[in-house]
Short mmCIF file of N, CA, C and O in Angstrom, two decimals:
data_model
loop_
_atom_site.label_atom_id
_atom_site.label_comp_id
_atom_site.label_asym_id
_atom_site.label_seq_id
_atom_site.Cartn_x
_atom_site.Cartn_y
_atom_site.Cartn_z
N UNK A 137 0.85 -1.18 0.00
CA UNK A 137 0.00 0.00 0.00
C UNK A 137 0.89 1.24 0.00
O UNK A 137 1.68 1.32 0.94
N UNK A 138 0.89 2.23 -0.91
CA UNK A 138 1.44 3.19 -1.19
C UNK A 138 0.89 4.50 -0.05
O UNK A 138 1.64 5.05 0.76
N UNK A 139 0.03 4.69 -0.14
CA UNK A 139 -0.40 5.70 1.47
C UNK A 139 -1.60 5.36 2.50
O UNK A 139 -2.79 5.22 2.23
N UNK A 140 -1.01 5.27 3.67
CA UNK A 140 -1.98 4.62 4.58
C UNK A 140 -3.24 5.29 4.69
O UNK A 140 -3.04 6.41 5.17
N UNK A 141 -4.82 5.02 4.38
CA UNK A 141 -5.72 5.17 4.31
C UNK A 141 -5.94 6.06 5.92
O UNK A 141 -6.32 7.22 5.74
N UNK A 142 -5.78 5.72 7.25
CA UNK A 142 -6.22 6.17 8.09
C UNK A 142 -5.34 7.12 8.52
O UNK A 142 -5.84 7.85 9.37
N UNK A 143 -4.05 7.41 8.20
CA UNK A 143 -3.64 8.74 8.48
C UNK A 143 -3.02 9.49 7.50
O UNK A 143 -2.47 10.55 7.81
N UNK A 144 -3.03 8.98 6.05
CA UNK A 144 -2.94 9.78 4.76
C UNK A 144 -1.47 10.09 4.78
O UNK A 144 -1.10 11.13 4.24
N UNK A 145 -0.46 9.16 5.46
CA UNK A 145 0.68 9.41 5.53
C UNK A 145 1.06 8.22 4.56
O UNK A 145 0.27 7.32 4.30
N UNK A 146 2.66 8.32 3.90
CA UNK A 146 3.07 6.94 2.90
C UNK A 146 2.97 5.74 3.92
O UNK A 146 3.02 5.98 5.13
N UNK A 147 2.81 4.33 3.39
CA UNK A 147 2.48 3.65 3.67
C UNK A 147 3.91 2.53 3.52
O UNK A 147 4.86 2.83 2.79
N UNK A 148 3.87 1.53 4.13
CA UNK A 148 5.18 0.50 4.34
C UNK A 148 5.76 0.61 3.11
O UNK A 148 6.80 1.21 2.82
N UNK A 149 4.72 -0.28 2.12
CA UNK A 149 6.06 0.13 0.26
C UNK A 149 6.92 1.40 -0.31
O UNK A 149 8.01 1.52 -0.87
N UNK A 150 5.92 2.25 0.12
CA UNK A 150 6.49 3.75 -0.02
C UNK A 150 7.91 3.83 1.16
O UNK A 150 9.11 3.54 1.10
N UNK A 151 7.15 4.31 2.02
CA UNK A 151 9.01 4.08 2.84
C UNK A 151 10.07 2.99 2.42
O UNK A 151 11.29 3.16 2.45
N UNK A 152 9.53 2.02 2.09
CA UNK A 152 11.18 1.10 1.36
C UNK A 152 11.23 1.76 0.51
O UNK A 152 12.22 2.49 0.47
N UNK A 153 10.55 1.83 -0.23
CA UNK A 153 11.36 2.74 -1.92
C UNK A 153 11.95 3.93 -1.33
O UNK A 153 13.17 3.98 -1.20
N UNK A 154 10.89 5.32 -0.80
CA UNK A 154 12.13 6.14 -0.05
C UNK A 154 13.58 5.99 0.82
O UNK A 154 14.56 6.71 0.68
N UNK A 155 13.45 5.00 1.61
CA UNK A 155 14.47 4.54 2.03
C UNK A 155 15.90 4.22 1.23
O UNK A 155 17.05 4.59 1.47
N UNK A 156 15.26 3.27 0.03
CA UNK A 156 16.44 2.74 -1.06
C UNK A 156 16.82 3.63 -1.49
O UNK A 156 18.03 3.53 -1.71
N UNK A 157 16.14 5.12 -1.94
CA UNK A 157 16.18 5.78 -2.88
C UNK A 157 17.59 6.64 -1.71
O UNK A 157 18.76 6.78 -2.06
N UNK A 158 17.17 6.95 -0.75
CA UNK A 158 17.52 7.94 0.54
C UNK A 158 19.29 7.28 0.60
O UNK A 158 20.35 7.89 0.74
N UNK A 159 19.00 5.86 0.43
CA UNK A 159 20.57 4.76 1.00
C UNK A 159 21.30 5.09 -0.31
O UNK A 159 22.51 4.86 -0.26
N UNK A 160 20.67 5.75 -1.86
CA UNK A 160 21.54 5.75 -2.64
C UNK A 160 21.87 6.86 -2.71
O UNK A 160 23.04 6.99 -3.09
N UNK A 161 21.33 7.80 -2.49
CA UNK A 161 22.16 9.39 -2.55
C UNK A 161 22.74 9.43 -1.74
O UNK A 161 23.78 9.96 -2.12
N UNK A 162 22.85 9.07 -0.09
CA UNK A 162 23.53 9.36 0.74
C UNK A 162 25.09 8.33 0.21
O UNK A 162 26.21 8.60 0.62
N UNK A 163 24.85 7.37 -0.58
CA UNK A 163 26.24 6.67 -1.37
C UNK A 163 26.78 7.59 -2.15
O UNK A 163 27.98 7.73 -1.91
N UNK A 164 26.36 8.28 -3.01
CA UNK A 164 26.60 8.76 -4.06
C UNK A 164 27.10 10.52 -3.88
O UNK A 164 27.76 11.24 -4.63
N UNK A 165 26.46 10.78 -2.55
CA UNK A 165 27.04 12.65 -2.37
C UNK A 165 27.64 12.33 -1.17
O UNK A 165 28.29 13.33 -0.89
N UNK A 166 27.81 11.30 -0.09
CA UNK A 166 28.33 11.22 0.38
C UNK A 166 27.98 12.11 2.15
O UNK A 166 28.70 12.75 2.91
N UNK A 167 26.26 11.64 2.20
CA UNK A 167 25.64 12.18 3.06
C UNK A 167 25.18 11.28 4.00
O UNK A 167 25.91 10.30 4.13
N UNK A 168 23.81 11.32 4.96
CA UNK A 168 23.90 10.42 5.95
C UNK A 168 22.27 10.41 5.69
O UNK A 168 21.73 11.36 5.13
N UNK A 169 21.50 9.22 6.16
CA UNK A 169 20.04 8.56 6.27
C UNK A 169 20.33 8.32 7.65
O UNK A 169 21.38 7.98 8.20
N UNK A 170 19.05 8.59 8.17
CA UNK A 170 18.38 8.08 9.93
C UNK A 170 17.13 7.84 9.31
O UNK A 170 16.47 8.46 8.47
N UNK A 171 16.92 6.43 10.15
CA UNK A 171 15.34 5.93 10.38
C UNK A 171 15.14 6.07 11.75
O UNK A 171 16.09 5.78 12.48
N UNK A 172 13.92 6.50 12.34
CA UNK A 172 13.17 6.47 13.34
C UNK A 172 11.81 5.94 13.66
O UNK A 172 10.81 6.60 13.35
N UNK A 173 11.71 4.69 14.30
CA UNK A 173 10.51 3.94 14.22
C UNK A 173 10.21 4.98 15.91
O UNK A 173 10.98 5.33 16.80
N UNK A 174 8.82 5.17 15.69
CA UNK A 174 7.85 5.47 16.68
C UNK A 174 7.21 4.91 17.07
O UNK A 174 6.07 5.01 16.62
N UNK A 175 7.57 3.54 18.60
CA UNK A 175 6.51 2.36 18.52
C UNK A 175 5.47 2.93 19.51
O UNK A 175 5.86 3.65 20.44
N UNK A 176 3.79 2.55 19.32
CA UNK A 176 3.24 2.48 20.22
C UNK A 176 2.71 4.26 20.96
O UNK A 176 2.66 4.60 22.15
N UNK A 177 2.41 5.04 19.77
CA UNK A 177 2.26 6.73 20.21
C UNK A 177 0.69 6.11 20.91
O UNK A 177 0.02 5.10 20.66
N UNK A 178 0.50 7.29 21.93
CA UNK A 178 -1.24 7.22 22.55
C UNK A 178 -2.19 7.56 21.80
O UNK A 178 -3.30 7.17 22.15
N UNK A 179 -2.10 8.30 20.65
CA UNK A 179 -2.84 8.35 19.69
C UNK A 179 -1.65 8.45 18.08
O UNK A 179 -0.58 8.99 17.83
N UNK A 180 -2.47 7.72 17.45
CA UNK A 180 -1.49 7.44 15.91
C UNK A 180 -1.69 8.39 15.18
O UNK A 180 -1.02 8.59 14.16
N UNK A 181 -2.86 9.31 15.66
CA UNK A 181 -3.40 10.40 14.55
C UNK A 181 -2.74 11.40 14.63
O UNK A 181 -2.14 12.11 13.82
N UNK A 182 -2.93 11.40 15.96
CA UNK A 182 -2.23 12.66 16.63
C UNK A 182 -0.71 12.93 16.58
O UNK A 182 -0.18 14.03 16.67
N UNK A 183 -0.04 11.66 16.40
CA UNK A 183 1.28 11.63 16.66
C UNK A 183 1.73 12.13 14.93
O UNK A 183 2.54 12.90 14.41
N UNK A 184 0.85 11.36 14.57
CA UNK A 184 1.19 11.50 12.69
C UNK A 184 1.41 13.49 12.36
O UNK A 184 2.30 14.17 11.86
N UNK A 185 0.32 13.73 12.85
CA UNK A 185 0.51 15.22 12.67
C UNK A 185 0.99 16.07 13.40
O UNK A 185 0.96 17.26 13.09
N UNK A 186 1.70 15.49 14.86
CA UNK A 186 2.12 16.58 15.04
C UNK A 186 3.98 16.20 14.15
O UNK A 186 4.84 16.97 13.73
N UNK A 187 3.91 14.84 14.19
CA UNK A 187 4.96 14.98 12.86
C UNK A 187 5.16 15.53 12.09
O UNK A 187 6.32 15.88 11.84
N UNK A 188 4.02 15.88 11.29
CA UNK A 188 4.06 16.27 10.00
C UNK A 188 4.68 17.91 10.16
O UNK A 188 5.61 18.42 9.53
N UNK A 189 3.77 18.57 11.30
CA UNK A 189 3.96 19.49 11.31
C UNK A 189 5.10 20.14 11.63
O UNK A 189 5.50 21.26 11.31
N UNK A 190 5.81 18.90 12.59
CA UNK A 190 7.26 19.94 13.15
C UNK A 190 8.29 19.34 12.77
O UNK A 190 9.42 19.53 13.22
N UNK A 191 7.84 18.21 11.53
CA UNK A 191 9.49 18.06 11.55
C UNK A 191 9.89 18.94 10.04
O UNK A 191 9.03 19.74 9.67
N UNK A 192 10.97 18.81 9.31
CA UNK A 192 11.28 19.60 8.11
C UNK A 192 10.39 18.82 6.74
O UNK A 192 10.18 17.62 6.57
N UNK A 193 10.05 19.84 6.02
CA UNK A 193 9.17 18.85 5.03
C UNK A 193 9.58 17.98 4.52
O UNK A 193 8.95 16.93 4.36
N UNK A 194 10.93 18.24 4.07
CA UNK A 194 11.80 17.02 3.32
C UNK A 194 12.23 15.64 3.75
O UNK A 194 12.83 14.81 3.07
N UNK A 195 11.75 15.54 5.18
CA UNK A 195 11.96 14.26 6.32
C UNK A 195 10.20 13.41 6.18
O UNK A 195 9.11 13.95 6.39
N UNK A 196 10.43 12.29 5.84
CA UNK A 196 9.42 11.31 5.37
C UNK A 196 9.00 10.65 6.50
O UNK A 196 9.78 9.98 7.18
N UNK A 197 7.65 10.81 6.78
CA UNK A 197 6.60 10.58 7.94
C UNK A 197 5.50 9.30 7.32
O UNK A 197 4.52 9.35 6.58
N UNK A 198 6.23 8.14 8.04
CA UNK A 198 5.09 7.52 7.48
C UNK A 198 4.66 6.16 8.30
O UNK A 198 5.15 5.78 9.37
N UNK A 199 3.76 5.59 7.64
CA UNK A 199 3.09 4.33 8.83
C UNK A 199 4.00 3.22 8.50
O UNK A 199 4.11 2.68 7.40
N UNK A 200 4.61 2.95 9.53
CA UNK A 200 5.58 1.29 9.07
C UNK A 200 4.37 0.37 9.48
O UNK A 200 3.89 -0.37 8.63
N UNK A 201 3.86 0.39 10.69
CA UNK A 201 3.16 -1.01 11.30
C UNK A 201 2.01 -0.16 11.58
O UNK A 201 1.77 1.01 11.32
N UNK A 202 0.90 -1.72 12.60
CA UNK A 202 -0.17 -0.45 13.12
C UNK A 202 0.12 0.20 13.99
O UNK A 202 -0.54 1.21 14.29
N UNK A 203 0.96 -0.11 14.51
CA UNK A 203 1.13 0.87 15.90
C UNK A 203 2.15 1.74 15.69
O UNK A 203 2.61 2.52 16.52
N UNK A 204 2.64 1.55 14.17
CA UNK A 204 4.27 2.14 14.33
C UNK A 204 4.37 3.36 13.06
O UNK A 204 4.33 3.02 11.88
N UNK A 205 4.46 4.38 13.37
CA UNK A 205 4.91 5.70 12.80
C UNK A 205 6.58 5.50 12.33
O UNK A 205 7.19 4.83 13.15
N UNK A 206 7.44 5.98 11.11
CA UNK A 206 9.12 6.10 10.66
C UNK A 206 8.92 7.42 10.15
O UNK A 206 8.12 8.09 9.50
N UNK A 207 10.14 7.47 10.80
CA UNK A 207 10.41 9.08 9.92
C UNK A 207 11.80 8.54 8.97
O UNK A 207 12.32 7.45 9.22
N UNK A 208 12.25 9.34 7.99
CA UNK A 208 13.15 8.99 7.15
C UNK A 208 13.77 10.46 7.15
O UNK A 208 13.12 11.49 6.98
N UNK A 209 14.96 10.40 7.35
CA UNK A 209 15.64 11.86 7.20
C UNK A 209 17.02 11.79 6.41
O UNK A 209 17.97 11.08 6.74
N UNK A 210 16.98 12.63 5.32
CA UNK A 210 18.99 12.82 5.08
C UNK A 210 19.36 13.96 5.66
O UNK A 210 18.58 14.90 5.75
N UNK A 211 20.68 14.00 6.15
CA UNK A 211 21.26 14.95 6.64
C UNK A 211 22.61 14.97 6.20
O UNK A 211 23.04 14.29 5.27
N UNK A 212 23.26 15.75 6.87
CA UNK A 212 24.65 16.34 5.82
C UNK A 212 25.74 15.50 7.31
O UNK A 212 26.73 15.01 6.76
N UNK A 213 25.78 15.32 8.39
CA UNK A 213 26.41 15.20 9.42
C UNK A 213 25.77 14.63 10.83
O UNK A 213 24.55 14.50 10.89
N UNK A 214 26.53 14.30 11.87
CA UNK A 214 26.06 13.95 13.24
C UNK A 214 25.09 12.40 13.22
O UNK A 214 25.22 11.79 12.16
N UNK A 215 24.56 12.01 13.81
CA UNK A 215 23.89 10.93 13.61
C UNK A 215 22.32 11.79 14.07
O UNK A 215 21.93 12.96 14.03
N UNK A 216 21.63 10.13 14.63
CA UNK A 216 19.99 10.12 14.57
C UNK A 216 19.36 11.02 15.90
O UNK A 216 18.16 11.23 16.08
N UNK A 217 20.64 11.57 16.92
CA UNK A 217 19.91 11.72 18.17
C UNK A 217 19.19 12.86 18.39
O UNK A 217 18.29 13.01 19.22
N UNK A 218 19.73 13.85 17.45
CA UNK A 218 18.62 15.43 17.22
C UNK A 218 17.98 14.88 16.89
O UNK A 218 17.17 14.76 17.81
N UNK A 219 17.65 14.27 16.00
CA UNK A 219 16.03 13.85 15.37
C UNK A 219 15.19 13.14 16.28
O UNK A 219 14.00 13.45 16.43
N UNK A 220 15.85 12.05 17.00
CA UNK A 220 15.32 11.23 18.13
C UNK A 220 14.72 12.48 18.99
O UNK A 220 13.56 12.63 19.36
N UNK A 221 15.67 13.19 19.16
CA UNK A 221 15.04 14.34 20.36
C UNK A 221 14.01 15.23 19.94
O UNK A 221 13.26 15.80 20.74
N UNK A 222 13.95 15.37 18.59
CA UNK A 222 12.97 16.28 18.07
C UNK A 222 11.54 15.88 17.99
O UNK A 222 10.56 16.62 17.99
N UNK A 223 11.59 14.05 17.88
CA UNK A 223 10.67 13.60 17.57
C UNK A 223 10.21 13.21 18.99
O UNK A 223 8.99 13.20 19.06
N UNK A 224 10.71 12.95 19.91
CA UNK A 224 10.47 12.71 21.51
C UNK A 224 9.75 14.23 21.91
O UNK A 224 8.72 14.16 22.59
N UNK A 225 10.19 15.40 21.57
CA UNK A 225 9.38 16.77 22.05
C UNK A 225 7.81 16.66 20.94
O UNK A 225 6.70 16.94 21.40
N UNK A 226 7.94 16.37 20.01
CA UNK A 226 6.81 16.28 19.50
C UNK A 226 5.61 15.52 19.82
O UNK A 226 4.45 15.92 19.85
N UNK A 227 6.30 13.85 20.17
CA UNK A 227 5.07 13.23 20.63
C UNK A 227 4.71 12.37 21.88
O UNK A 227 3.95 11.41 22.00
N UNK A 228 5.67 13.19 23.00
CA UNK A 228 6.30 13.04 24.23
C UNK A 228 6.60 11.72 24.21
O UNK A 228 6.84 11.01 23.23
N UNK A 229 6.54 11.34 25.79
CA UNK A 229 7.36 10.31 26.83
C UNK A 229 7.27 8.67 26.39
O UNK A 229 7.95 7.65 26.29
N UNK A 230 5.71 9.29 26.20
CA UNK A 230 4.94 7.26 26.06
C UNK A 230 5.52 6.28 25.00
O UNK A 230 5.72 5.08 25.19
N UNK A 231 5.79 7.04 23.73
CA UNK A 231 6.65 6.17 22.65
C UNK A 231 7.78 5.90 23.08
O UNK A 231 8.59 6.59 23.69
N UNK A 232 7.80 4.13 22.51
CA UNK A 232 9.40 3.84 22.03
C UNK A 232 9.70 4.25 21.13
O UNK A 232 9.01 4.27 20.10
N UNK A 233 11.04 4.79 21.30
CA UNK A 233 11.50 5.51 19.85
C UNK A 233 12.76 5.42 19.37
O UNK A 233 13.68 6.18 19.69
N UNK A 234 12.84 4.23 18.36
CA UNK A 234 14.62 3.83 18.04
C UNK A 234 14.89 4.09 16.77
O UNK A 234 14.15 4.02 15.79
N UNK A 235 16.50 4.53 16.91
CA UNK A 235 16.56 5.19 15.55
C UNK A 235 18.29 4.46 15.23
O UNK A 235 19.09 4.04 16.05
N UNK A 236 18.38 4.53 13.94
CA UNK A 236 19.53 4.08 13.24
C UNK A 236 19.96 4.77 11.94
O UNK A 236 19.37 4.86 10.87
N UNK A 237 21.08 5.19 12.30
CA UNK A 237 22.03 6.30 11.20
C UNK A 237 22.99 5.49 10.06
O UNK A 237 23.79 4.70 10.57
N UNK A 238 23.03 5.59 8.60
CA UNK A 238 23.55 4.59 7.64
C UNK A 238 23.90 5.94 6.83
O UNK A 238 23.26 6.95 6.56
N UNK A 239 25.44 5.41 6.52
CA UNK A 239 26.10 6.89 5.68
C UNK A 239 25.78 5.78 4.31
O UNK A 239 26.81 5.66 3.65
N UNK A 240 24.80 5.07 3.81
CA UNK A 240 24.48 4.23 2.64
C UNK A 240 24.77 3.39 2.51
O UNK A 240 24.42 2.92 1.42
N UNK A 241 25.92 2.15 3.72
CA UNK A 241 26.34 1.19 3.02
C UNK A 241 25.45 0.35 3.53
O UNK A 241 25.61 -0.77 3.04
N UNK A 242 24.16 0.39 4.67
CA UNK A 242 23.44 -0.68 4.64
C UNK A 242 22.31 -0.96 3.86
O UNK A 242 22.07 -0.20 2.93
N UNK A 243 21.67 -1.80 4.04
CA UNK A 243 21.08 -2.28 3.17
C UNK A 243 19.55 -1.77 3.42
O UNK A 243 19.78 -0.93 4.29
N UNK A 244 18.27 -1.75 3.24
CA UNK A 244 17.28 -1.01 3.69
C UNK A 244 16.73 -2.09 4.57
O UNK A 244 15.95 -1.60 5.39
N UNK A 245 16.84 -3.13 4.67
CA UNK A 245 15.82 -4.29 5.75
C UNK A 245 17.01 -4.04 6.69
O UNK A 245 16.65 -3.90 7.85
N UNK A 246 18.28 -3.96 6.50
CA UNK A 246 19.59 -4.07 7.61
C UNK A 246 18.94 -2.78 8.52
O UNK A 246 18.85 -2.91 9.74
N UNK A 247 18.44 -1.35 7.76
CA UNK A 247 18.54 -0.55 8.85
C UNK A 247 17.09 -0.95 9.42
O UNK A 247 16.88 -0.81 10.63
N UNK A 248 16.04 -1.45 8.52
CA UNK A 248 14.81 -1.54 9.54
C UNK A 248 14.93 -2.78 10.78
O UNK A 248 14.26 -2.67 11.81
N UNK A 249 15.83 -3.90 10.57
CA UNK A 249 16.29 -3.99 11.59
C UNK A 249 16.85 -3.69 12.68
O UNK A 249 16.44 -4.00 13.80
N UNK A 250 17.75 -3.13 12.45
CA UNK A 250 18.83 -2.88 13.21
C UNK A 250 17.61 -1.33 14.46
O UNK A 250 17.67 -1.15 15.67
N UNK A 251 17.05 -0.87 13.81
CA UNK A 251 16.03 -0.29 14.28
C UNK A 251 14.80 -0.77 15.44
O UNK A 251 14.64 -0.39 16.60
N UNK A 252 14.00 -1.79 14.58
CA UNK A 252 13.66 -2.58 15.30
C UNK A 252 14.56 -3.15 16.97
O UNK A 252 14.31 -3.27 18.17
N UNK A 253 15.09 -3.23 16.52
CA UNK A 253 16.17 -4.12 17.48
C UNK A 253 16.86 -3.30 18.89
O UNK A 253 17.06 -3.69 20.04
N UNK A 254 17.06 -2.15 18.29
CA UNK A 254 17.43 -1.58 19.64
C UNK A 254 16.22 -0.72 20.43
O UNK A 254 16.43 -0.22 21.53
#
C-alpha cells in the first residue's frame, strides 16, 4: 500500500522505496540517512501530525506497522539523536522511539532492523 488510508501518511512500500532511494544518494554525495521507528504513540493520529507538522518537510513521515509511525531523514552530518530528540518533544514520553544512522552502506531491511532491534 502506497499511502496509509487512516492517516494519509506513505504507507510501508512507499518508505522502502524512499528509504532505497535515501541509501543511494547518501552513497553517491556522500551524506547520511536516519530511520526512526515510533513504537506504540497514545494516539497514531495525533502523533502523525504533530509529525508532519514539526518536523522539516523534506523528512518522510510515514506508517511502518499499526502501531508504528518512521520518519526517514537525510542529513549532511552527526547521527539520529537530534532527530530522536525532536521527535520525543513532539510526541512526548509514552513512545518507544529507536533510531539508526547509515552513511548508505546498509542495506534497507539491515537498517529496519537494526532499528527494530534496539
Amino acid at each position: 500500500m502506497l499511502h496509509d488510508p487512516l492517516t494519509g501518511l506513505p504507507g510501508h512500500a512507499l518508505l522502502l522505496d524512499r528509504l532505497e532511494q535515501s541509501l543511494i544518494r547518501a552513497r553517491t554525495r556522500g551524506t547520511l540517512v536516519t530511520l526512526v521507528l515510533i513504537t506504540s504513540p497514545d494516539s497514531l493520529l495525533d502523533a502523525a501530525r504533530a509529525l508532519r507538522a514539526g518536523l522539516r518537510p523534506d523528512f518522510t513521515v510515514a506508517r511502518y506497522g499499526d502501531a508504528v509511525l518512521a520518519v526517514l531523514a537525510e542529513h549532511d552530518f552527526g547521527d539520529g539523536s537530534p532527530i530522536s530528540s525532536l521527535i520525543r518533544q513532539l510526541v512526548g514520553d509514552s513512545p518507544q522511539i529507536h533510531w539508526v544512522t547509515s552513511d548508505g552502506d546498509a542495506a534497507p531491511d539491515d537498517m529496519i532492523a537494526t532499528a527494530e532491534n534496539r
